Tab-separated table of C-alpha atoms in Angstrom:
chain	number	residue	atom	x	y	z
A	1419	ALA	CA	111.684	105.282	115.610
A	1420	GLN	CA	110.433	102.139	113.912
A	1421	SER	CA	111.808	98.951	115.396
A	1422	VAL	CA	111.356	95.250	116.020
A	1423	ALA	CA	112.278	93.383	119.189
A	1424	GLN	CA	112.725	89.670	119.676
A	1425	PRO	CA	113.148	89.403	123.439
A	1426	GLU	CA	114.524	85.847	123.503
A	1427	ASP	CA	117.903	84.928	122.066
A	1428	GLN	CA	117.044	81.250	122.270
A	1429	VAL	CA	113.936	79.138	122.788
A	1430	ASN	CA	114.156	75.484	123.781
A	1431	VAL	CA	111.230	73.149	123.160
A	1432	ALA	CA	110.702	69.407	123.344
A	1433	GLU	CA	109.577	67.716	120.161
A	1434	GLY	CA	105.793	67.450	120.020
A	1435	ASN	CA	105.239	70.402	122.337
A	1436	PRO	CA	103.797	73.713	121.145
A	1437	LEU	CA	106.277	76.484	120.420
A	1438	THR	CA	106.101	80.271	120.522
A	1439	VAL	CA	108.712	82.721	119.260
A	1440	LYS	CA	107.995	86.254	120.398
A	1441	CYS	CA	108.116	89.519	118.457
A	1442	THR	CA	107.052	93.038	119.344
A	1443	TYR	CA	107.154	96.043	117.045
A	1444	SER	CA	107.012	99.800	116.938
A	1445	VAL	CA	105.927	101.369	113.664
A	1446	SER	CA	104.248	104.474	112.312
A	1447	GLY	CA	100.892	103.773	110.743
A	1448	ASN	CA	99.571	100.320	109.943
A	1449	PRO	CA	102.041	97.523	110.612
A	1450	TYR	CA	103.093	95.118	107.866
A	1451	LEU	CA	104.811	92.216	109.612
A	1452	PHE	CA	106.848	89.263	108.377
A	1453	TRP	CA	108.449	86.100	109.712
A	1454	TYR	CA	111.449	84.450	108.076
A	1455	VAL	CA	113.410	81.307	108.963
A	1456	GLN	CA	117.092	80.619	108.358
A	1457	TYR	CA	118.482	77.101	108.413
A	1458	PRO	CA	122.243	76.635	108.992
A	1459	ASN	CA	124.392	78.159	106.249
A	1460	ARG	CA	121.338	79.125	104.219
A	1461	GLY	CA	119.560	82.309	103.227
A	1462	LEU	CA	116.272	83.435	104.725
A	1463	GLN	CA	113.058	81.696	103.760
A	1464	PHE	CA	109.722	83.483	103.951
A	1465	LEU	CA	107.228	81.924	106.378
A	1466	LEU	CA	104.263	84.279	106.557
A	1467	LYS	CA	103.137	87.893	106.708
A	1468	TYR	CA	100.394	90.038	108.184
A	1469	ILE	CA	99.015	92.841	106.057
A	1470	THR	CA	95.407	93.264	107.147
A	1471	GLY	CA	92.361	91.229	108.078
A	1472	ASP	CA	92.320	88.108	110.268
A	1473	ASN	CA	94.654	88.403	113.249
A	1474	LEU	CA	95.721	84.762	112.900
A	1475	VAL	CA	97.940	84.261	109.870
A	1476	LYS	CA	98.818	80.808	108.579
A	1477	GLY	CA	102.081	80.158	106.795
A	1478	SER	CA	104.492	77.520	105.580
A	1479	TYR	CA	105.519	74.318	107.393
A	1480	GLY	CA	102.554	74.459	109.808
A	1481	PHE	CA	103.536	77.791	111.347
A	1482	GLU	CA	101.096	80.521	112.216
A	1483	ALA	CA	101.372	83.944	113.808
A	1484	GLU	CA	99.002	85.991	115.906
A	1485	PHE	CA	98.811	89.734	115.395
A	1486	ASN	CA	97.834	91.686	118.520
A	1487	LYS	CA	97.464	95.392	117.917
A	1488	SER	CA	96.946	96.403	121.551
A	1489	GLN	CA	100.116	94.598	122.635
A	1490	THR	CA	101.999	95.501	119.408
A	1491	SER	CA	103.023	91.867	119.085
A	1492	PHE	CA	103.276	89.317	116.301
A	1493	HIS	CA	104.247	86.008	117.921
A	1494	LEU	CA	105.080	82.964	115.807
A	1495	LYS	CA	103.488	79.693	116.868
A	1496	LYS	CA	103.294	76.031	115.975
A	1497	PRO	CA	101.077	73.486	117.734
A	1498	SER	CA	103.603	70.633	117.645
A	1499	ALA	CA	107.327	71.249	117.209
A	1500	LEU	CA	109.605	69.069	115.078
A	1501	VAL	CA	113.350	68.626	115.468
A	1502	SER	CA	113.641	69.890	111.895
A	1503	ASP	CA	112.136	73.231	113.012
A	1504	SER	CA	115.419	74.003	114.770
A	1505	ALA	CA	116.689	77.157	113.067
A	1506	LEU	CA	117.088	80.925	113.430
A	1507	TYR	CA	113.863	82.906	113.175
A	1508	PHE	CA	113.581	86.565	112.236
A	1509	CYS	CA	110.661	88.934	112.647
A	1510	ALA	CA	110.567	92.014	110.407
A	1511	VAL	CA	108.407	95.090	109.920
A	1512	SER	CA	107.914	97.014	106.707
A	1513	VAL	CA	108.853	100.654	107.164
A	1514	SER	CA	106.347	103.355	106.330
A	1515	GLY	CA	107.540	105.827	103.731
A	1516	GLY	CA	107.895	103.507	100.796
A	1517	TYR	CA	110.507	101.460	98.998
A	1518	ASN	CA	109.544	98.173	100.643
A	1519	LYS	CA	112.199	98.529	103.328
A	1520	LEU	CA	112.262	96.009	106.151
A	1521	ILE	CA	113.607	96.352	109.663
A	1522	PHE	CA	114.613	93.025	111.181
A	1523	GLY	CA	114.779	91.842	114.749
A	1524	ALA	CA	117.998	90.339	116.085
A	1525	GLY	CA	116.710	86.815	115.606
A	1526	THR	CA	115.705	83.974	117.931
A	1527	ARG	CA	117.356	80.589	117.797
A	1528	LEU	CA	114.859	77.773	118.192
A	1529	ALA	CA	116.184	74.445	119.462
A	1530	VAL	CA	113.781	71.511	119.387
A	1531	HIS	CA	115.011	68.527	121.390
A	1532	PRO	CA	113.990	64.916	120.693
B	1449	ASP	CA	109.324	79.935	92.381
B	1450	VAL	CA	111.481	82.991	92.818
B	1451	LYS	CA	115.141	82.230	92.568
B	1452	VAL	CA	117.832	84.539	93.879
B	1453	THR	CA	121.396	83.379	93.390
B	1454	GLN	CA	124.652	84.750	94.723
B	1455	SER	CA	127.979	84.237	93.019
B	1456	SER	CA	129.870	82.725	95.940
B	1457	ARG	CA	128.916	80.904	99.132
B	1458	TYR	CA	132.273	81.515	100.788
B	1459	LEU	CA	134.888	84.134	100.030
B	1460	VAL	CA	138.219	84.934	101.667
B	1461	LYS	CA	139.922	88.231	100.852
B	1462	ARG	CA	142.789	90.293	102.198
B	1463	THR	CA	142.580	93.730	103.721
B	1464	GLY	CA	142.626	96.421	101.054
B	1465	GLU	CA	141.387	94.220	98.225
B	1466	LYS	CA	138.472	95.269	96.061
B	1467	VAL	CA	135.646	92.763	96.448
B	1468	PHE	CA	132.649	92.149	94.203
B	1469	LEU	CA	129.578	90.254	95.371
B	1470	GLU	CA	127.095	89.409	92.643
B	1471	CYS	CA	123.390	88.704	92.918
B	1472	VAL	CA	120.978	87.596	90.201
B	1473	GLN	CA	117.202	87.154	90.350
B	1474	ASP	CA	115.104	85.453	87.711
B	1475	MET	CA	111.610	86.840	88.408
B	1476	ASP	CA	111.751	90.283	86.818
B	1477	HIS	CA	111.575	91.962	90.234
B	1478	GLU	CA	111.893	95.719	90.437
B	1479	ASN	CA	113.581	95.915	93.842
B	1480	MET	CA	116.849	94.414	94.939
B	1481	PHE	CA	118.566	94.681	98.302
B	1482	TRP	CA	121.879	93.988	99.990
B	1483	TYR	CA	122.006	93.186	103.710
B	1484	ARG	CA	124.708	92.094	106.077
B	1485	GLN	CA	123.950	89.694	108.881
B	1486	ASP	CA	125.904	89.678	112.131
B	1487	PRO	CA	125.169	87.655	115.285
B	1488	GLY	CA	122.920	89.528	117.697
B	1489	LEU	CA	122.291	92.337	115.214
B	1490	GLY	CA	119.928	90.658	112.775
B	1491	LEU	CA	119.984	91.916	109.197
B	1492	ARG	CA	120.989	95.448	108.394
B	1493	LEU	CA	120.295	97.093	105.066
B	1494	ILE	CA	123.352	98.318	103.157
B	1495	TYR	CA	121.868	99.499	99.869
B	1496	PHE	CA	118.833	98.873	97.738
B	1497	SER	CA	117.810	99.544	94.170
B	1498	TYR	CA	114.304	100.146	92.849
B	1499	ASP	CA	115.192	100.283	89.166
B	1500	VAL	CA	118.111	99.873	86.793
B	1501	LYS	CA	120.853	102.392	87.594
B	1502	MET	CA	118.860	103.631	90.603
B	1503	LYS	CA	120.122	103.097	94.140
B	1504	GLU	CA	119.405	104.273	97.655
B	1505	LYS	CA	121.526	104.076	100.773
B	1506	GLY	CA	120.317	101.845	103.521
B	1507	ASP	CA	121.249	102.024	107.177
B	1508	ILE	CA	124.943	101.106	106.913
B	1509	PRO	CA	126.284	102.171	103.471
B	1510	GLU	CA	129.740	103.302	104.601
B	1511	GLY	CA	132.521	101.359	102.926
B	1512	TYR	CA	130.230	99.898	100.268
B	1513	SER	CA	128.950	100.802	96.833
B	1514	VAL	CA	126.540	99.094	94.449
B	1515	SER	CA	125.868	98.724	90.766
B	1516	ARG	CA	122.727	97.767	88.895
B	1517	GLU	CA	123.293	97.841	85.140
B	1518	LYS	CA	120.661	95.213	84.342
B	1519	LYS	CA	117.339	94.585	86.022
B	1520	GLU	CA	118.207	91.060	87.117
B	1521	ARG	CA	121.661	91.770	88.542
B	1522	PHE	CA	122.724	93.763	91.593
B	1523	SER	CA	126.345	93.956	92.653
B	1524	LEU	CA	127.803	94.935	96.005
B	1525	ILE	CA	131.323	96.388	95.922
B	1526	LEU	CA	133.754	96.726	98.791
B	1527	GLU	CA	136.228	99.278	97.446
B	1528	SER	CA	138.915	98.431	100.011
B	1529	ALA	CA	137.985	95.514	102.214
B	1530	SER	CA	138.576	95.792	105.938
B	1531	THR	CA	138.411	93.193	108.686
B	1532	ASN	CA	135.241	94.743	110.113
B	1533	GLN	CA	133.491	93.830	106.871
B	1534	THR	CA	133.817	90.146	107.681
B	1535	SER	CA	130.195	89.051	107.708
B	1536	MET	CA	127.413	87.146	105.990
B	1537	TYR	CA	126.030	89.092	103.034
B	1538	LEU	CA	122.494	88.444	101.851
B	1539	CYS	CA	120.849	89.625	98.660
B	1540	ALA	CA	117.070	89.882	98.280
B	1541	SER	CA	114.543	90.946	95.679
B	1542	SER	CA	110.880	91.959	95.682
B	1543	LEU	CA	108.351	92.564	92.971
B	1544	ASN	CA	107.673	96.266	93.445
B	1545	LEU	CA	107.639	99.089	95.962
B	1546	GLU	CA	104.582	98.044	97.945
B	1547	ARG	CA	105.113	97.723	101.697
B	1548	ALA	CA	103.272	94.419	101.641
B	1549	ASP	CA	105.613	92.842	99.133
B	1550	THR	CA	107.602	89.812	100.202
B	1551	GLN	CA	111.371	89.920	99.886
B	1552	TYR	CA	113.007	86.728	98.614
B	1553	PHE	CA	116.537	85.966	99.687
B	1554	GLY	CA	119.546	84.321	98.141
B	1555	PRO	CA	121.670	81.716	99.974
B	1556	GLY	CA	124.167	84.268	101.251
B	1557	THR	CA	127.911	84.844	100.878
B	1558	ARG	CA	130.076	84.414	103.929
B	1559	LEU	CA	132.956	86.850	103.491
B	1560	THR	CA	136.097	86.688	105.577
B	1561	VAL	CA	138.584	89.553	105.342
B	1562	LEU	CA	142.030	88.715	106.677
């Protein structure tokens, strides 16, 4: 079965420190992976995606993600966290078989403390 | 920029009522999706549509139906609302059926069924 796991419900980081939000996946065929962010009472905003090519993907707001095929992971990273990065983050994988269907992880709440 | 709008941000209905949630996108996208978001469960796909008048069941279609009479508009219908349908509902659209396509989300409708 195709699935996405976000092993941490919450991540706490001090402002200015690097942050990592973890994601692992299980998918048939080549993985197409996405990260979205949700601010309070808002819809999801697209951050970045991995389709093919360079394992380090750069996205919006200074975020980047590292694709690791051997570990089936796609961790989201930022070198220096901001308080305004505090939000709910979702990892998703595009399902093989067509129709642009996504499977989402349960989400990780990031709290950046001043 | 892609814009996806949803008719209501907050909605309160009574058990047994028929509920309509409307979604409109302005980028001529082929695909439209309805998800519900619940804490600890991430986003789960209810229905999607890949063309006018075409629809496919997602992972949790029970108790819901959809309508897509025009390309830009996708409606989610709760025929007889129940308390277990209290949730955040998110609409999304994407350009076509490619797995690599990005889905763009609306702001969400928080539905409470009393």
